Short mmCIF file of the C-alpha atoms (twelve columns), coordinates in Angstrom:
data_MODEL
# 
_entry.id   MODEL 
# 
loop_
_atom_site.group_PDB 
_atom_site.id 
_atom_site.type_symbol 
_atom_site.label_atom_id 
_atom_site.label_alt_id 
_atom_site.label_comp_id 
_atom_site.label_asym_id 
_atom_site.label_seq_id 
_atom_site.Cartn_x 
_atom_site.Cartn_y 
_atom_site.Cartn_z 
_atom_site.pdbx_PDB_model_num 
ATOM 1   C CA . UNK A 1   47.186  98.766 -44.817  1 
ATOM 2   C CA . UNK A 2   47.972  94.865 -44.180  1 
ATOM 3   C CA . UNK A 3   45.198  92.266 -44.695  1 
ATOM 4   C CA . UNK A 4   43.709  90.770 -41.672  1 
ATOM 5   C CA . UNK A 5   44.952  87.395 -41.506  1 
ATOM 6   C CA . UNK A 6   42.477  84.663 -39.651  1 
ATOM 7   C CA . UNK A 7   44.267  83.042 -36.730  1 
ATOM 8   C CA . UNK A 8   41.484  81.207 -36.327  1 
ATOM 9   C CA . UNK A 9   41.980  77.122 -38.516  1 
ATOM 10  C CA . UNK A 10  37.926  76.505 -38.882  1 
ATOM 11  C CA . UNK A 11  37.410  79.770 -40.754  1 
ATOM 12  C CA . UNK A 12  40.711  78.974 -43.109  1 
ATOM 13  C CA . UNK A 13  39.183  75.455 -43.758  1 
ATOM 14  C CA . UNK A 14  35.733  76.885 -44.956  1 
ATOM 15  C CA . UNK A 15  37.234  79.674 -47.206  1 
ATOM 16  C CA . UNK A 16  39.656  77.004 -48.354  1 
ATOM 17  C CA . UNK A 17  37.003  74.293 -48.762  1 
ATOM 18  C CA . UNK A 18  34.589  77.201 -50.691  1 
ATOM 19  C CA . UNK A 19  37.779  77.871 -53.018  1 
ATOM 20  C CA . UNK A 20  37.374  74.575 -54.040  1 
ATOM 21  C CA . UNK A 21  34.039  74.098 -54.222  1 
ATOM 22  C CA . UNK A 22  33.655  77.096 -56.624  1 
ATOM 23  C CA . UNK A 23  36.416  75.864 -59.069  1 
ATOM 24  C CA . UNK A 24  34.530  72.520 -59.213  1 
ATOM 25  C CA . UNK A 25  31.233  74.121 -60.318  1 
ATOM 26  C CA . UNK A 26  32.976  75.701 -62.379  1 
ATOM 27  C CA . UNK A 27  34.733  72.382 -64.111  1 
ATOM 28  C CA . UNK A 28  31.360  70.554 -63.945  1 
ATOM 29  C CA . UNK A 29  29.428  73.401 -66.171  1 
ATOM 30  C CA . UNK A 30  32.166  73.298 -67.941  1 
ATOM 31  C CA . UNK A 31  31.979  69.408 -68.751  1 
ATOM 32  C CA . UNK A 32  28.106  69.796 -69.365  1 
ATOM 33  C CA . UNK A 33  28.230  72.669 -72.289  1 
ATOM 34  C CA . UNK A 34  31.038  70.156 -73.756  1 
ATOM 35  C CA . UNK A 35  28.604  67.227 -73.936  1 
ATOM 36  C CA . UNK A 36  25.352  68.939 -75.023  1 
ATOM 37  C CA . UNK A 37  23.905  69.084 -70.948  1 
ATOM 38  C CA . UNK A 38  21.719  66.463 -70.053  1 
ATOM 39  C CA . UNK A 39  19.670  67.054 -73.208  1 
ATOM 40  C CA . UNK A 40  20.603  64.263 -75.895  1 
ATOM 41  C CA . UNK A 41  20.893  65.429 -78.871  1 
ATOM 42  C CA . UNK A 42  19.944  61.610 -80.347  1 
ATOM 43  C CA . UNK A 43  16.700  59.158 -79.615  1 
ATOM 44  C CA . UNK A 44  15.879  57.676 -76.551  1 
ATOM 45  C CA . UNK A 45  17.379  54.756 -75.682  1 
ATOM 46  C CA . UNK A 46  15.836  51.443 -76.223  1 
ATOM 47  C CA . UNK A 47  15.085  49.560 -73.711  1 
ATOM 48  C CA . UNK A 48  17.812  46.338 -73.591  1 
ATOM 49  C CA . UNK A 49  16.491  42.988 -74.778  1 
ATOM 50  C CA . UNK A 50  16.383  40.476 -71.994  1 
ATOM 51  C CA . UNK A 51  17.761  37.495 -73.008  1 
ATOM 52  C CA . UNK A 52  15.442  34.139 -72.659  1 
ATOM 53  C CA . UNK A 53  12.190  36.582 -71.955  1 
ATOM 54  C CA . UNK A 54  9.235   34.995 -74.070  1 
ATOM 55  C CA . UNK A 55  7.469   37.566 -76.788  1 
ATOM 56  C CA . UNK A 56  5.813   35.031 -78.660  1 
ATOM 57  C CA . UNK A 57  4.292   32.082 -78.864  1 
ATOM 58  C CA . UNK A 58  3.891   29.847 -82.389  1 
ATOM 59  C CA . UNK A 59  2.398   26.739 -83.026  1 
ATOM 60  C CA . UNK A 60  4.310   24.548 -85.557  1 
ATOM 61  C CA . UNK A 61  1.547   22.221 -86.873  1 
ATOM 62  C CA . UNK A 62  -0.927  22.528 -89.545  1 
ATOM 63  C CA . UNK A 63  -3.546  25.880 -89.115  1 
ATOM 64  C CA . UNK A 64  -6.133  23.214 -89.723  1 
ATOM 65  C CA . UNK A 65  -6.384  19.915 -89.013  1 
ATOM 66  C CA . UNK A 66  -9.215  17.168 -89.667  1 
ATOM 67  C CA . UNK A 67  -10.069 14.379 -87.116  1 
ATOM 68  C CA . UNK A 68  -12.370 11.663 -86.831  1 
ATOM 69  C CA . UNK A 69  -14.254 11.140 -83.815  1 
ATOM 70  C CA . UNK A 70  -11.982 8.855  -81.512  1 
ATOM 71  C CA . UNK A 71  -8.986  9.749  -83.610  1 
ATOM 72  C CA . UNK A 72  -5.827  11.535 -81.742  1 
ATOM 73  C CA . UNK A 73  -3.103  14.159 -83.200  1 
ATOM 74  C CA . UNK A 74  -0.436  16.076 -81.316  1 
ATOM 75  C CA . UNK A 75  0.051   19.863 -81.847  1 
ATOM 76  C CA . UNK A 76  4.145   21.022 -81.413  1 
ATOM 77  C CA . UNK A 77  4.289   24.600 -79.931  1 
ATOM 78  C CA . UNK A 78  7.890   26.938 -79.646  1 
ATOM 79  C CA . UNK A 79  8.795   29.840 -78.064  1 
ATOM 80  C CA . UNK A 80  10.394  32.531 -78.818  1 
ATOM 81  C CA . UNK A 81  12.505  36.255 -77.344  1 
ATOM 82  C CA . UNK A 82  11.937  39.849 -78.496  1 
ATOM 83  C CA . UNK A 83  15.201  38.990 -80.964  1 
ATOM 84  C CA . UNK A 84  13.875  35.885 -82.516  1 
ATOM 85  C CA . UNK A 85  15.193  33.252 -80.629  1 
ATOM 86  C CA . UNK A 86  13.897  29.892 -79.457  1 
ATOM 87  C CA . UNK A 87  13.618  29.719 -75.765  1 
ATOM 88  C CA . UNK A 88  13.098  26.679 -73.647  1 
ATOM 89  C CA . UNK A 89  9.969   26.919 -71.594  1 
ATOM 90  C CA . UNK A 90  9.052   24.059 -68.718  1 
ATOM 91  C CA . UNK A 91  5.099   23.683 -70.242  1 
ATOM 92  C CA . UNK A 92  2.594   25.618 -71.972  1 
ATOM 93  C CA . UNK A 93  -1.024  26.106 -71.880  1 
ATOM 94  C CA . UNK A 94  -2.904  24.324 -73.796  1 
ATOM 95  C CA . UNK A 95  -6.759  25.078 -74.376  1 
ATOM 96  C CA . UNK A 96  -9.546  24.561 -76.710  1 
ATOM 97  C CA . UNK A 97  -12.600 26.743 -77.666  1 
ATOM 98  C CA . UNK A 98  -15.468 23.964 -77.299  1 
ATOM 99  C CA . UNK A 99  -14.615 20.681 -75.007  1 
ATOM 100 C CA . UNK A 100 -17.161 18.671 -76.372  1 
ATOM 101 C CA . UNK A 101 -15.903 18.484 -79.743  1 
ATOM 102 C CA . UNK A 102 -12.045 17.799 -79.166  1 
ATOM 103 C CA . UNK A 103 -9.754  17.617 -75.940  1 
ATOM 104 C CA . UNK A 104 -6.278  19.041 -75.378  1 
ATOM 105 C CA . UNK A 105 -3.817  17.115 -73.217  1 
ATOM 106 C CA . UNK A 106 -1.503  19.304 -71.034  1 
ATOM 107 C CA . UNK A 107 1.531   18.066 -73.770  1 
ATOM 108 C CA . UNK A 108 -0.803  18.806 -76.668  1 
ATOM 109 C CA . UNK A 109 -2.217  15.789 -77.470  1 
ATOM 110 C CA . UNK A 110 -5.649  16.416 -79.360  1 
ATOM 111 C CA . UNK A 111 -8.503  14.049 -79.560  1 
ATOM 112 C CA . UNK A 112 -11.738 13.837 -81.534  1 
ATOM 113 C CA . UNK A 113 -14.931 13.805 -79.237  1 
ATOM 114 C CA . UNK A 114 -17.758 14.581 -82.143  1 
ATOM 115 C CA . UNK A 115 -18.871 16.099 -84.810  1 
ATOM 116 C CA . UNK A 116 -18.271 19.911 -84.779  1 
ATOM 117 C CA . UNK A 117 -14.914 22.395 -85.031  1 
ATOM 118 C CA . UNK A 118 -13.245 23.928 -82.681  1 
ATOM 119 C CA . UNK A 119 -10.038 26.076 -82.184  1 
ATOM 120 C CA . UNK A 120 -6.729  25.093 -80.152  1 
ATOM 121 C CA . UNK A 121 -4.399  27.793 -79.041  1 
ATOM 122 C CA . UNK A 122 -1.339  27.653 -76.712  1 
ATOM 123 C CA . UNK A 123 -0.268  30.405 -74.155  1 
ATOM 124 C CA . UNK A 124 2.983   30.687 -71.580  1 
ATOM 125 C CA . UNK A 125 2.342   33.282 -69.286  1 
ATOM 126 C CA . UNK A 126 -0.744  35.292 -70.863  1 
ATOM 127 C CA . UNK A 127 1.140   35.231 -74.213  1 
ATOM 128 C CA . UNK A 128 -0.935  32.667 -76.589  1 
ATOM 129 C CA . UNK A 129 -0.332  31.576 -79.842  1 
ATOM 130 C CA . UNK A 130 -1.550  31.464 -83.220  1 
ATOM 131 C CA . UNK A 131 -4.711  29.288 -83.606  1 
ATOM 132 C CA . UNK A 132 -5.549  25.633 -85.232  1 
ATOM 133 C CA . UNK A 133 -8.540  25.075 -86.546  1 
ATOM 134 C CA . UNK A 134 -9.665  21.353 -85.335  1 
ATOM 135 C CA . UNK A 135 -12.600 19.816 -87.342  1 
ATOM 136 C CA . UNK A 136 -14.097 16.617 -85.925  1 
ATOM 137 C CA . UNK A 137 -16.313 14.356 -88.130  1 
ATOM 138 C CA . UNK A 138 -17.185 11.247 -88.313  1 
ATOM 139 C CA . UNK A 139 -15.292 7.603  -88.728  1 
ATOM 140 C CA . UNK A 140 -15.157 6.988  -92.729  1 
ATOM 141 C CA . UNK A 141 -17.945 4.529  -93.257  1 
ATOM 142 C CA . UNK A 142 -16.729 4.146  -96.855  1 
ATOM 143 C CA . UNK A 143 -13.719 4.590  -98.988  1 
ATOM 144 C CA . UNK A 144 -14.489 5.264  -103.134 1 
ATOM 145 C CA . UNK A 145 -11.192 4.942  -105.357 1 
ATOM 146 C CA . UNK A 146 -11.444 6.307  -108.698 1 
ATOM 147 C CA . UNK A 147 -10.878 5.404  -111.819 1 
ATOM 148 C CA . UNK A 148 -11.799 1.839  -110.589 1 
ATOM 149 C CA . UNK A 149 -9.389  0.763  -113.821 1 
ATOM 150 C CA . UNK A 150 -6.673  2.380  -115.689 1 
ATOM 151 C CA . UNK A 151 -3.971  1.115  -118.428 1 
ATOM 152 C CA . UNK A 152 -0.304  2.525  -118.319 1 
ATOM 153 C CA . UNK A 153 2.631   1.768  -120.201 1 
ATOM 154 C CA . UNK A 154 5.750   1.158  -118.604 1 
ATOM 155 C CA . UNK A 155 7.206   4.072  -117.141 1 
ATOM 156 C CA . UNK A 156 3.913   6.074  -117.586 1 
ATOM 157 C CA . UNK A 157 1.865   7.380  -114.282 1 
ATOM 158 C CA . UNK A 158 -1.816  6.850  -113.549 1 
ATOM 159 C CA . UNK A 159 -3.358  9.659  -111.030 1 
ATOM 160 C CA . UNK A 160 -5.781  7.970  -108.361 1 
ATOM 161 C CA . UNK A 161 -8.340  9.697  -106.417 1 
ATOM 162 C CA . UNK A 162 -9.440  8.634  -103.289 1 
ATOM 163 C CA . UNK A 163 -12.714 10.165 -101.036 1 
ATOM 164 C CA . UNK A 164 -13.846 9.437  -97.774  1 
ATOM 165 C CA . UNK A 165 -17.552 9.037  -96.623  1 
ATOM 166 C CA . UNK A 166 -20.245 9.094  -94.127  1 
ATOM 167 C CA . UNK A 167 -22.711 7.034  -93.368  1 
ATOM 168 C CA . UNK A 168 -24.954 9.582  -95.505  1 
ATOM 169 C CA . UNK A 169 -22.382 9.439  -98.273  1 
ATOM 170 C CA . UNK A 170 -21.080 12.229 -97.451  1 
ATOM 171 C CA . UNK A 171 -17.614 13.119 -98.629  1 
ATOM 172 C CA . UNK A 172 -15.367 14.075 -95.284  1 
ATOM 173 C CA . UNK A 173 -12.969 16.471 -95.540  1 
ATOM 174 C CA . UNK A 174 -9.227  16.319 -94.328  1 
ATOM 175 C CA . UNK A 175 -8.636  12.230 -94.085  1 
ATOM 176 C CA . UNK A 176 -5.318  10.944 -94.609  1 
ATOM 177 C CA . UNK A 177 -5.057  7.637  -97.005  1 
ATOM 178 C CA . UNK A 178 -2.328  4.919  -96.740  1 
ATOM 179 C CA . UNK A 179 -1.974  3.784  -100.691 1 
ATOM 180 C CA . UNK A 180 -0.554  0.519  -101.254 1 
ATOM 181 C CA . UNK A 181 -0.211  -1.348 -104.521 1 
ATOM 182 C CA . UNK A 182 -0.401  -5.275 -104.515 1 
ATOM 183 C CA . UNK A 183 2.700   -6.202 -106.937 1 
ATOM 184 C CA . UNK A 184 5.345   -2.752 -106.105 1 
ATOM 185 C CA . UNK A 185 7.289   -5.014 -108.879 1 
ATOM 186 C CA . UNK A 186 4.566   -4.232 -111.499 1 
ATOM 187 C CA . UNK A 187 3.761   -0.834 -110.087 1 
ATOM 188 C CA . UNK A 188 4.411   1.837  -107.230 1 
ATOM 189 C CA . UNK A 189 1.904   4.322  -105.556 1 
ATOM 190 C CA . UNK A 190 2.856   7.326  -103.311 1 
ATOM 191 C CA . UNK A 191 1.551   9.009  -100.510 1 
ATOM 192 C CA . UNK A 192 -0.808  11.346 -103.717 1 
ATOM 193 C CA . UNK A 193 -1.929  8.325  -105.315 1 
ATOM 194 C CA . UNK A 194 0.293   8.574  -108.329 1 
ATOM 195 C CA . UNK A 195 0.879   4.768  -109.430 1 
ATOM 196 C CA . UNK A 196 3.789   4.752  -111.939 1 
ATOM 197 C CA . UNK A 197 4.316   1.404  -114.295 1 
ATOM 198 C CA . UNK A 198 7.487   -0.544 -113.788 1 
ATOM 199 C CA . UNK A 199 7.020   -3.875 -115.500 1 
ATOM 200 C CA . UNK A 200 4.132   -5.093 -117.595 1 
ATOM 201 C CA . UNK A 201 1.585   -6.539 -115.412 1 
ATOM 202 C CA . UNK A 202 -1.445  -6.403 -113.479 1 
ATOM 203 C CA . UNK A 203 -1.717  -4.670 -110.164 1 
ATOM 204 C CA . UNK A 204 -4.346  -3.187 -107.155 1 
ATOM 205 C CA . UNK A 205 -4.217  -0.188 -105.512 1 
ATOM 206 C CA . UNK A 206 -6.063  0.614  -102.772 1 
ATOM 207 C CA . UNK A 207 -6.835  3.203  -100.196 1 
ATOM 208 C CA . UNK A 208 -6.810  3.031  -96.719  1 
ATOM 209 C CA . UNK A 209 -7.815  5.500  -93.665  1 
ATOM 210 C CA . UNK A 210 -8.326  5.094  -89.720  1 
ATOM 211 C CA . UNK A 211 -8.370  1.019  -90.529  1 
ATOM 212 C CA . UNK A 212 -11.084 1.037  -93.438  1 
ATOM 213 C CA . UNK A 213 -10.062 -0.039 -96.829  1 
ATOM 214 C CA . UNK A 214 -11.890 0.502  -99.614  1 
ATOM 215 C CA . UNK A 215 -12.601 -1.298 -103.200 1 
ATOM 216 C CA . UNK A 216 -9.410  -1.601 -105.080 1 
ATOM 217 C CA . UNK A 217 -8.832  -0.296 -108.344 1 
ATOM 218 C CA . UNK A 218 -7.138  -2.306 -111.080 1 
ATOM 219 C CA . UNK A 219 -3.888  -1.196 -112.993 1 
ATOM 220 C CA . UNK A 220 -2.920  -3.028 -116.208 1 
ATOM 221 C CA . UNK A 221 1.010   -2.192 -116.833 1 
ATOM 222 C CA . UNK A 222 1.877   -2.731 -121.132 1 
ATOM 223 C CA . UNK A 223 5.175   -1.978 -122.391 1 
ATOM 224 C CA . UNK A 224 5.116   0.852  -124.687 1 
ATOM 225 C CA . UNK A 225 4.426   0.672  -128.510 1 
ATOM 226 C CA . UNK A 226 7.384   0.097  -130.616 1 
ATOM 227 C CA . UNK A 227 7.798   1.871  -133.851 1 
# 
């Protein structure tokens, strides 16, 4: 018997069209069981870093700082992007946990108000920072150097001590001296206190903090004993 052949051009299109159709399922299961389906065999992705997106937030400054009342510091903060890089930000946050002992300026500016602590933390965008412990006291109302006199052969160091104190006498914590000796041809003095002889002499050092100055101490300078 002869097929039946369709004279009719929409029914040859649709067997034609389901011809392909077929072989294409067929090529796309095909494809699938060659790549493992769409189950991975490995871990999820991650998801992809955006570059410039802020993670964290550091300050750069001291975790604790000491003030006196009236007395001013500024407090650096970065930050930084999931991968560890510095990102530019237009202005943080800047707060502090009791306003009546210090105040914060909006570029980080901190001031002493009175006597108390207090913690300062920066945030962009709900992310904060570490924290800095702030602790107010006090103006020095004296200055005490010690030893008050010291001998030192040329070349030889002399360690001086300097403290800070109420008008209770009580030592404050966290000041910052300026030491200065009189002759730096006799003798020098660092930022420590450590006065080192240069010449045989005699010299005063002294301390200095937030303008007060206190009793010098003396330093004799010999030359060393010859054999």
């Amino acid at each position: 018997m002869m097929p039946v052949v369709s004279s009719d051009p929409e029914e040859g299109g649709r067997r034609l069209w389901g011809r392909f159709a077929f072989r294409a399922s067929l090529l796309l299961a095909f494809l699938l069981s060659a790549c493992g389906g769409d189950t991975p065999n490995g871990p999820p992705p991650r998801s992809p870093v955006i570059p410039g997106a802020v993670s964290k937030v550091s300050l750069l400054s001291p975790s604790a700082t000491g003030l006196s009342i009236g007395e001013q510091t500024r407090f650096i903060a970065v930050a930084f992007d999931a991968a560890g890089n510095m990102v530019q930000v237009s202005a943080f946050l800047w707060s502090i946990s009791d306003p009546n002992v210090a105040s914060v300026t909006s570029i980080g500016v901190v001031s002493g108000l009175q006597s108390g602590s207090a913690t300062l933390t920066a945030s962009f965008n709900g992310i904060a920072s570490n924290t800095a412990q702030i602790i107010v006291t006090l103006p020095p109302n004296a200055i005490r150097v010690t030893p008050l006199s010291a001998t030192v052969t040329v070349g030889s160091t002399q360690q001086f001590i300097a403290v800070a104190e109420d008008v209770s006498g009580n030592p404050i914590p966290g000041v910052t001296f300026a030491w200065t000796a009189s002759d730096p041809t006799v003798a020098t003095v660092d930022a420590s206190g450590l006065a080192t002889g240069l010449k045989c002499g005699n010299v005063k050092i002294s301390a200095a903090a937030t303008g007060l100055a206190g009793p010098s101490a003396s330093l004799t300078v010999n030359q060393p004993p010859t054999c």
